[in-house]
Amino acid sequence: MDEINQILLQLYETAQSASISEFPEIIFPLIKDRVKFDSGGFCDFNQYPQSGLKLVSAVAHNVSVEDKLRARIEYLTYEKFDNRNSLATDDPALAQAFRQKGRSVSLGVLGNDRLKPNVAAYGIKTSSLQTLTMVGNTTDRKSFQTISLWRSKANFEYTPTDEAIANIVLPHVFQAFSIHRQIHAKNMEDSVSSGTVICSLSGGIHFIDETAADLLHSEFLDWSSPFLPSKVLEKLGTTSEKIYIGKQFTVTAQLKGDLLFLNFRRTTSIEKLSLTELVIAEMLAQNETYKAIAQRLGNQPATVRNQAHNIYVKFGISGKAELARIMKSLSR
């Protein structure tokens, strides 16, 4: 028990100190000290009225998260909530874990006549022949999180002891993930953004909040998580641009290591600027100084600075470079 307590202490210390990319690579080995597995993942599921249950984000250990997510999309069909306590899904481990939130469920995919062929094929494709899964104990009907630990050998079954240890440790892992995400969401530099996405350079979503998901659905009606729309990713990936401006939302990106931190906000039209703000915005976009603008308008530089701040707030940006790109795009 002392060993488990040490693991729990390390979980919470890591939640407060690790970076986004470091966190899963520290957390999963801690679990592995008590429950052996080959790979693992933490996933967010959301329920959408029109399209059913969607896997919207994931992080993984010792496996390509993008490959895992694409395989799930390929092999597992439409999933949805039937009622408050039931989940309609081809994945029986997930369905059972959903019914028993906060309790671990184990499943082997080979030699199990109750499984649909696509579920076994998914397990073979992703080297997850033995699965131990837990759904976080939440009352939210619109979303839930899962932790899954996968073994690649069919004869390496999870035992009741493994499940008992998981029942102690994994609820704390959910808590650690929640604390870690809250800390990093608060540390996002653009405080005026209305939505947040953290994704890999190839567009695999590690974290997405409800606002960003709603904005993506409003702009791309056929968008299917857990990957960023290719149009957005391509625009953000160019060397000269770190901004995407669409009809419904604008995204600004920050590259930190091997992850993109994206700030989403509703696109502001030029019409939302006052006439004076529009004139100032156009001059700022041409790299005019506050002093030069003040001289041309007959104002004080401090007044222009305040007006510029209001413009930046309305657009949800932090400086002239982003404003210049927005003004160029909105004038087309």
CSV table of C-alpha atoms in Angstrom, one decimal:
chain,number,residue,atom,x,y,z
A,1,MET,CA,0.0,0.0,0.0
A,2,ASP,CA,2.9,2.4,0.7
A,3,GLU,CA,4.1,1.9,-2.9
A,4,ILE,CA,0.7,2.8,-4.2
A,5,ASN,CA,0.6,5.9,-2.0
A,6,GLN,CA,4.0,7.0,-3.4
A,7,ILE,CA,2.6,6.6,-6.9
A,8,LEU,CA,-0.4,8.7,-6.1
A,9,LEU,CA,1.9,11.5,-4.6
A,10,GLN,CA,4.0,11.4,-7.8
A,11,LEU,CA,0.8,11.6,-9.9
A,12,TYR,CA,-0.2,14.9,-8.4
A,13,GLU,CA,3.3,16.3,-8.3
A,14,THR,CA,3.6,15.6,-12.0
A,15,ALA,CA,0.2,17.2,-12.8
A,16,GLN,CA,1.5,20.5,-11.4
A,17,SER,CA,5.0,20.4,-12.9
A,18,ALA,CA,5.1,18.5,-16.2
A,19,SER,CA,4.7,20.0,-19.6
A,20,ILE,CA,1.8,18.9,-21.9
A,21,SER,CA,4.1,16.6,-23.9
A,22,GLU,CA,5.9,15.2,-20.9
A,23,PHE,CA,2.8,14.5,-18.8
A,24,PRO,CA,1.6,11.2,-20.4
A,25,GLU,CA,5.2,9.9,-20.7
A,26,ILE,CA,5.6,10.3,-17.0
A,27,ILE,CA,2.1,9.2,-15.9
A,28,PHE,CA,1.8,5.9,-17.8
A,29,PRO,CA,5.2,4.5,-16.5
A,30,LEU,CA,4.0,5.3,-13.0
A,31,ILE,CA,0.9,3.1,-13.6
A,32,LYS,CA,3.1,0.4,-15.1
A,33,ASP,CA,4.9,0.0,-11.9
A,34,ARG,CA,1.8,-1.7,-10.5
A,35,VAL,CA,-0.1,-2.9,-13.6
A,36,LYS,CA,1.9,-4.2,-16.5
A,37,PHE,CA,0.9,-3.2,-20.0
A,38,ASP,CA,2.4,-2.4,-23.4
A,39,SER,CA,0.7,0.8,-24.3
A,40,GLY,CA,-2.0,3.0,-23.0
A,41,GLY,CA,-4.3,6.0,-23.7
A,42,PHE,CA,-6.4,8.7,-22.2
A,43,CYS,CA,-9.5,9.7,-24.3
A,44,ASP,CA,-12.2,12.4,-24.2
A,45,PHE,CA,-15.6,11.5,-25.7
A,46,ASN,CA,-18.4,14.0,-26.4
A,47,GLN,CA,-22.0,13.4,-27.4
A,48,TYR,CA,-23.3,15.4,-30.3
A,49,PRO,CA,-27.1,15.4,-31.1
A,50,GLN,CA,-26.6,15.0,-34.9
A,51,SER,CA,-23.6,12.7,-35.1
A,52,GLY,CA,-23.7,10.6,-31.9
A,53,LEU,CA,-20.7,9.8,-29.8
A,54,LYS,CA,-17.4,11.2,-30.9
A,55,LEU,CA,-13.8,10.7,-29.7
A,56,VAL,CA,-12.6,14.3,-29.7
A,57,SER,CA,-9.1,14.1,-28.2
A,58,ALA,CA,-6.6,11.6,-26.9
A,59,VAL,CA,-3.0,11.2,-25.6
A,60,ALA,CA,-1.2,7.9,-25.7
A,61,HIS,CA,1.8,6.1,-24.4
A,62,ASN,CA,4.1,3.8,-26.4
A,63,VAL,CA,1.8,4.0,-29.5
A,64,SER,CA,1.0,6.5,-32.2
A,65,VAL,CA,-2.0,8.4,-31.0
A,66,GLU,CA,-2.9,9.3,-34.6
A,67,ASP,CA,-2.7,5.7,-35.8
A,68,LYS,CA,-4.8,4.5,-32.9
A,69,LEU,CA,-7.5,7.2,-33.5
A,70,ARG,CA,-7.6,6.6,-37.2
A,71,ALA,CA,-8.0,2.8,-36.6
A,72,ARG,CA,-10.9,3.5,-34.2
A,73,ILE,CA,-12.6,5.6,-36.9
A,74,GLU,CA,-12.1,2.9,-39.4
A,75,TYR,CA,-13.2,-0.1,-37.4
A,76,LEU,CA,-15.8,1.1,-34.9
A,77,THR,CA,-19.1,2.3,-36.2
A,78,TYR,CA,-21.7,4.8,-34.9
A,79,GLU,CA,-21.9,5.1,-31.1
A,80,LYS,CA,-24.3,7.0,-29.0
A,81,PHE,CA,-25.9,7.3,-25.6
A,82,ASP,CA,-29.1,5.3,-25.3
A,83,ASN,CA,-30.2,6.7,-22.0
A,84,ARG,CA,-28.6,8.0,-18.7
A,85,ASN,CA,-26.9,4.7,-17.9
A,86,SER,CA,-26.3,3.0,-21.2
A,87,LEU,CA,-23.9,3.5,-24.1
A,88,ALA,CA,-24.6,1.9,-27.5
A,89,THR,CA,-21.2,0.9,-28.9
A,90,ASP,CA,-19.5,-1.9,-30.7
A,91,ASP,CA,-16.8,-1.8,-28.0
A,92,PRO,CA,-18.1,-4.1,-25.1
A,93,ALA,CA,-15.4,-3.1,-22.7
A,94,LEU,CA,-16.3,0.6,-23.1
A,95,ALA,CA,-20.0,-0.1,-22.8
A,96,GLN,CA,-19.5,-2.1,-19.6
A,97,ALA,CA,-17.0,0.4,-18.2
A,98,PHE,CA,-19.5,3.2,-18.9
A,99,ARG,CA,-22.1,1.3,-16.8
A,100,GLN,CA,-19.6,0.8,-14.0
A,101,LYS,CA,-18.0,4.3,-13.9
A,102,GLY,CA,-14.9,4.3,-11.6
A,103,ARG,CA,-14.5,0.5,-11.9
A,104,SER,CA,-12.0,-1.2,-14.2
A,105,VAL,CA,-13.1,-3.7,-16.9
A,106,SER,CA,-10.9,-6.1,-18.7
A,107,LEU,CA,-11.4,-7.9,-22.1
A,108,GLY,CA,-9.6,-10.1,-24.5
A,109,VAL,CA,-10.6,-9.8,-28.2
A,110,LEU,CA,-9.4,-13.2,-29.5
A,111,GLY,CA,-11.6,-16.3,-29.1
A,112,ASN,CA,-14.5,-14.3,-27.9
A,113,ASP,CA,-17.6,-15.3,-29.8
A,114,ARG,CA,-19.6,-12.4,-28.3
A,115,LEU,CA,-17.5,-9.8,-30.1
A,116,LYS,CA,-18.3,-8.4,-33.5
A,117,PRO,CA,-15.6,-9.1,-36.1
A,118,ASN,CA,-14.8,-5.4,-36.4
A,119,VAL,CA,-13.9,-5.2,-32.7
A,120,ALA,CA,-11.5,-8.1,-33.0
A,121,ALA,CA,-10.0,-6.6,-36.1
A,122,TYR,CA,-9.5,-3.3,-34.3
A,123,GLY,CA,-7.7,-5.1,-31.5
A,124,ILE,CA,-5.4,-6.9,-33.9
A,125,LYS,CA,-4.8,-3.8,-36.0
A,126,THR,CA,-3.7,-1.8,-32.9
A,127,SER,CA,-1.9,-4.5,-31.0
A,128,SER,CA,-4.4,-4.3,-28.1
A,129,LEU,CA,-5.5,-8.0,-27.7
A,130,GLN,CA,-6.0,-7.5,-24.0
A,131,THR,CA,-7.6,-4.3,-22.7
A,132,LEU,CA,-8.2,-2.9,-19.3
A,133,THR,CA,-10.5,0.2,-19.4
A,134,MET,CA,-12.0,2.6,-16.9
A,135,VAL,CA,-14.5,5.4,-17.5
A,136,GLY,CA,-14.2,8.4,-15.2
A,137,ASN,CA,-16.9,8.7,-12.6
A,138,THR,CA,-18.8,11.7,-13.9
A,139,THR,CA,-22.5,12.6,-14.1
A,140,ASP,CA,-22.0,14.7,-17.2
A,141,ARG,CA,-24.1,13.2,-20.0
A,142,LYS,CA,-22.5,15.2,-22.8
A,143,SER,CA,-18.9,14.0,-22.2
A,144,PHE,CA,-16.8,11.5,-20.4
A,145,GLN,CA,-13.1,10.4,-20.2
A,146,THR,CA,-11.5,6.9,-20.4
A,147,ILE,CA,-8.2,5.4,-19.5
A,148,SER,CA,-7.2,2.2,-21.4
A,149,LEU,CA,-4.2,0.0,-20.8
A,150,TRP,CA,-3.4,-2.4,-23.7
A,151,ARG,CA,-1.4,-5.7,-23.8
A,152,SER,CA,-0.3,-7.0,-27.2
A,153,LYS,CA,-0.2,-10.7,-26.3
A,154,ALA,CA,-3.4,-12.7,-26.3
A,155,ASN,CA,-2.3,-15.0,-23.5
A,156,PHE,CA,-1.3,-12.1,-21.2
A,157,GLU,CA,-4.7,-11.6,-19.6
A,158,TYR,CA,-5.5,-9.1,-16.9
A,159,THR,CA,-6.1,-10.6,-13.5
A,160,PRO,CA,-8.6,-9.7,-10.7
A,161,THR,CA,-5.5,-8.3,-8.8
A,162,ASP,CA,-4.7,-6.0,-11.8
A,163,GLU,CA,-8.3,-4.8,-11.8
A,164,ALA,CA,-8.2,-4.2,-8.0
A,165,ILE,CA,-5.1,-2.1,-8.2
A,166,ALA,CA,-6.5,-0.2,-11.2
A,167,ASN,CA,-9.6,0.6,-9.2
A,168,ILE,CA,-7.4,2.3,-6.6
A,169,VAL,CA,-4.9,4.1,-9.0
A,170,LEU,CA,-6.9,5.1,-12.1
A,171,PRO,CA,-9.5,7.4,-10.4
A,172,HIS,CA,-6.5,9.5,-9.2
A,173,VAL,CA,-5.1,9.5,-12.8
A,174,PHE,CA,-8.3,11.1,-14.0
A,175,GLN,CA,-7.9,13.7,-11.3
A,176,ALA,CA,-4.3,14.3,-12.2
A,177,PHE,CA,-5.2,14.8,-15.9
A,178,SER,CA,-7.9,17.3,-14.9
A,179,ILE,CA,-5.6,19.3,-12.7
A,180,HIS,CA,-2.9,19.3,-15.3
A,181,ARG,CA,-5.2,20.5,-18.1
A,182,GLN,CA,-6.7,23.2,-15.9
A,183,ILE,CA,-3.2,24.5,-15.1
A,184,HIS,CA,-2.2,24.7,-18.7
A,185,ALA,CA,-5.5,26.2,-19.9
A,186,LYS,CA,-5.0,29.0,-17.4
A,187,ASN,CA,-1.4,29.5,-18.6
A,188,MET,CA,-2.4,30.1,-22.2
A,189,GLU,CA,-0.9,33.4,-23.1
A,190,ASP,CA,-3.9,34.8,-25.1
A,191,SER,CA,-6.3,35.5,-22.2
A,192,VAL,CA,-9.1,36.8,-24.6
A,193,SER,CA,-9.4,33.6,-26.6
A,194,SER,CA,-12.8,31.9,-26.3
A,195,GLY,CA,-11.7,28.3,-27.1
A,196,THR,CA,-8.6,26.2,-26.8
A,197,VAL,CA,-7.1,23.2,-28.7
A,198,ILE,CA,-3.8,21.5,-28.1
A,199,CYS,CA,-2.8,19.2,-31.0
A,200,SER,CA,0.2,17.5,-32.6
A,201,LEU,CA,1.9,18.9,-35.6
A,202,SER,CA,0.0,16.4,-37.7
A,203,GLY,CA,-3.3,17.6,-36.3
A,204,GLY,CA,-4.1,14.9,-33.8
A,205,ILE,CA,-6.1,16.6,-31.0
A,206,HIS,CA,-4.8,16.1,-27.5
A,207,PHE,CA,-7.2,18.6,-25.8
A,208,ILE,CA,-10.2,20.5,-27.0
A,209,ASP,CA,-12.8,22.5,-25.0
A,210,GLU,CA,-16.5,22.8,-25.8
A,211,THR,CA,-16.3,26.2,-27.4
A,212,ALA,CA,-13.6,25.3,-29.9
A,213,ALA,CA,-15.5,22.1,-30.8
A,214,ASP,CA,-18.7,24.1,-31.4
A,215,LEU,CA,-16.8,26.6,-33.6
A,216,LEU,CA,-15.2,23.9,-35.7
A,217,HIS,CA,-18.6,22.2,-36.2
A,218,SER,CA,-20.1,25.6,-37.2
A,219,GLU,CA,-17.4,26.2,-39.9
A,220,PHE,CA,-16.9,22.6,-41.1
A,221,LEU,CA,-20.2,20.8,-41.0
A,222,ASP,CA,-18.7,17.5,-42.0
A,223,TRP,CA,-15.7,17.8,-39.6
A,224,SER,CA,-15.1,14.7,-37.6
A,225,SER,CA,-12.8,14.7,-34.6
A,226,PRO,CA,-10.3,13.8,-33.4
A,227,PHE,CA,-8.2,15.5,-36.1
A,228,LEU,CA,-8.0,19.2,-36.9
A,229,PRO,CA,-9.6,20.0,-40.3
A,230,SER,CA,-6.8,19.8,-42.9
A,231,LYS,CA,-7.7,23.3,-44.2
A,232,VAL,CA,-7.0,24.8,-40.8
A,233,LEU,CA,-3.8,22.8,-40.2
A,234,GLU,CA,-2.4,23.6,-43.6
A,235,LYS,CA,-2.9,27.3,-43.0
A,236,LEU,CA,-1.3,27.2,-39.6
A,237,GLY,CA,1.6,25.1,-40.8
A,238,THR,CA,2.9,27.6,-43.3
A,239,THR,CA,6.1,29.5,-42.4
A,240,SER,CA,4.6,32.9,-43.0
A,241,GLU,CA,1.3,32.5,-41.2
A,242,LYS,CA,0.3,31.3,-37.8
A,243,ILE,CA,-3.3,32.3,-38.1
A,244,TYR,CA,-6.4,30.9,-39.7
A,245,ILE,CA,-9.3,33.3,-40.5
A,246,GLY,CA,-12.6,31.7,-41.4
A,247,LYS,CA,-16.2,32.7,-41.7
A,248,GLN,CA,-17.1,31.6,-38.2
A,249,PHE,CA,-13.8,31.7,-36.2
A,250,THR,CA,-10.2,32.9,-36.2
A,251,VAL,CA,-7.4,30.7,-34.8
A,252,THR,CA,-4.0,31.9,-33.7
A,253,ALA,CA,-1.3,29.3,-33.0
A,254,GLN,CA,1.7,29.0,-30.8
A,255,LEU,CA,4.3,26.3,-31.4
A,256,LYS,CA,5.7,24.8,-28.2
A,257,GLY,CA,8.0,21.9,-28.8
A,258,ASP,CA,6.2,19.3,-30.8
A,259,LEU,CA,2.7,20.7,-30.0
A,260,LEU,CA,0.5,23.5,-31.4
A,261,PHE,CA,-1.5,25.5,-28.8
A,262,LEU,CA,-4.5,27.0,-30.7
A,263,ASN,CA,-6.6,29.9,-29.5
A,264,PHE,CA,-10.1,30.0,-31.1
A,265,ARG,CA,-12.5,33.0,-31.1
A,266,ARG,CA,-15.4,34.0,-33.2
A,267,THR,CA,-14.4,36.0,-36.3
A,268,THR,CA,-14.8,39.7,-35.8
A,269,SER,CA,-16.0,41.7,-38.9
A,270,ILE,CA,-14.7,45.1,-39.8
A,271,GLU,CA,-18.3,46.4,-39.1
A,272,LYS,CA,-17.8,45.8,-35.4
A,273,LEU,CA,-15.1,48.5,-35.3
A,274,SER,CA,-16.0,52.2,-35.0
A,275,LEU,CA,-15.0,54.5,-37.8
A,276,THR,CA,-12.1,55.8,-35.7
A,277,GLU,CA,-11.0,52.3,-34.8
A,278,LEU,CA,-11.2,51.2,-38.4
A,279,VAL,CA,-8.9,54.1,-39.4
A,280,ILE,CA,-6.4,53.3,-36.6
A,281,ALA,CA,-6.5,49.6,-37.4
A,282,GLU,CA,-5.6,50.3,-41.1
A,283,MET,CA,-2.7,52.5,-40.0
A,284,LEU,CA,-1.5,50.0,-37.4
A,285,ALA,CA,-1.7,47.3,-40.1
A,286,GLN,CA,0.7,49.4,-42.1
A,287,ASN,CA,3.1,49.5,-39.1
A,288,GLU,CA,2.5,53.1,-38.2
A,289,THR,CA,3.6,54.1,-34.7
A,290,TYR,CA,1.2,55.4,-32.0
A,291,LYS,CA,2.9,58.8,-32.2
A,292,ALA,CA,2.5,59.0,-36.0
A,293,ILE,CA,-1.1,58.0,-35.9
A,294,ALA,CA,-1.8,60.5,-33.1
A,295,GLN,CA,-0.2,63.3,-35.2
A,296,ARG,CA,-2.4,62.5,-38.2
A,297,LEU,CA,-5.6,62.3,-36.1
A,298,GLY,CA,-4.8,65.2,-33.8
A,299,ASN,CA,-4.8,62.9,-30.7
A,300,GLN,CA,-2.4,62.0,-28.0
A,301,PRO,CA,-0.3,58.8,-28.3
A,302,ALA,CA,-1.8,57.5,-25.1
A,303,THR,CA,-5.3,57.9,-26.6
A,304,VAL,CA,-4.3,56.0,-29.7
A,305,ARG,CA,-2.7,53.3,-27.5
A,306,ASN,CA,-6.0,52.8,-25.7
A,307,GLN,CA,-7.9,52.7,-28.9
A,308,ALA,CA,-5.4,50.1,-30.3
A,309,HIS,CA,-6.0,48.0,-27.2
A,310,ASN,CA,-9.7,48.0,-27.8
A,311,ILE,CA,-9.1,46.9,-31.4
A,312,TYR,CA,-6.9,44.1,-30.3
A,313,VAL,CA,-9.5,43.0,-27.7
A,314,LYS,CA,-12.3,42.9,-30.3
A,315,PHE,CA,-10.1,40.8,-32.6
A,316,GLY,CA,-8.7,38.7,-29.8
A,317,ILE,CA,-5.1,39.3,-30.8
A,318,SER,CA,-2.0,40.8,-29.2
A,319,GLY,CA,-0.2,42.9,-31.7
A,320,LYS,CA,0.3,44.6,-35.1
A,321,ALA,CA,1.5,41.5,-37.0
A,322,GLU,CA,-1.7,39.6,-36.4
A,323,LEU,CA,-3.8,42.7,-37.1
A,324,ALA,CA,-2.0,43.2,-40.4
A,325,ARG,CA,-2.9,39.6,-41.5
A,326,ILE,CA,-6.5,40.0,-40.3
A,327,MET,CA,-7.0,43.4,-42.1
A,328,LYS,CA,-5.5,41.9,-45.3
A,329,SER,CA,-7.9,38.9,-45.1
A,330,LEU,CA,-11.0,40.9,-44.2
A,331,SER,CA,-10.4,43.4,-47.1
A,332,ARG,CA,-10.4,40.7,-49.7
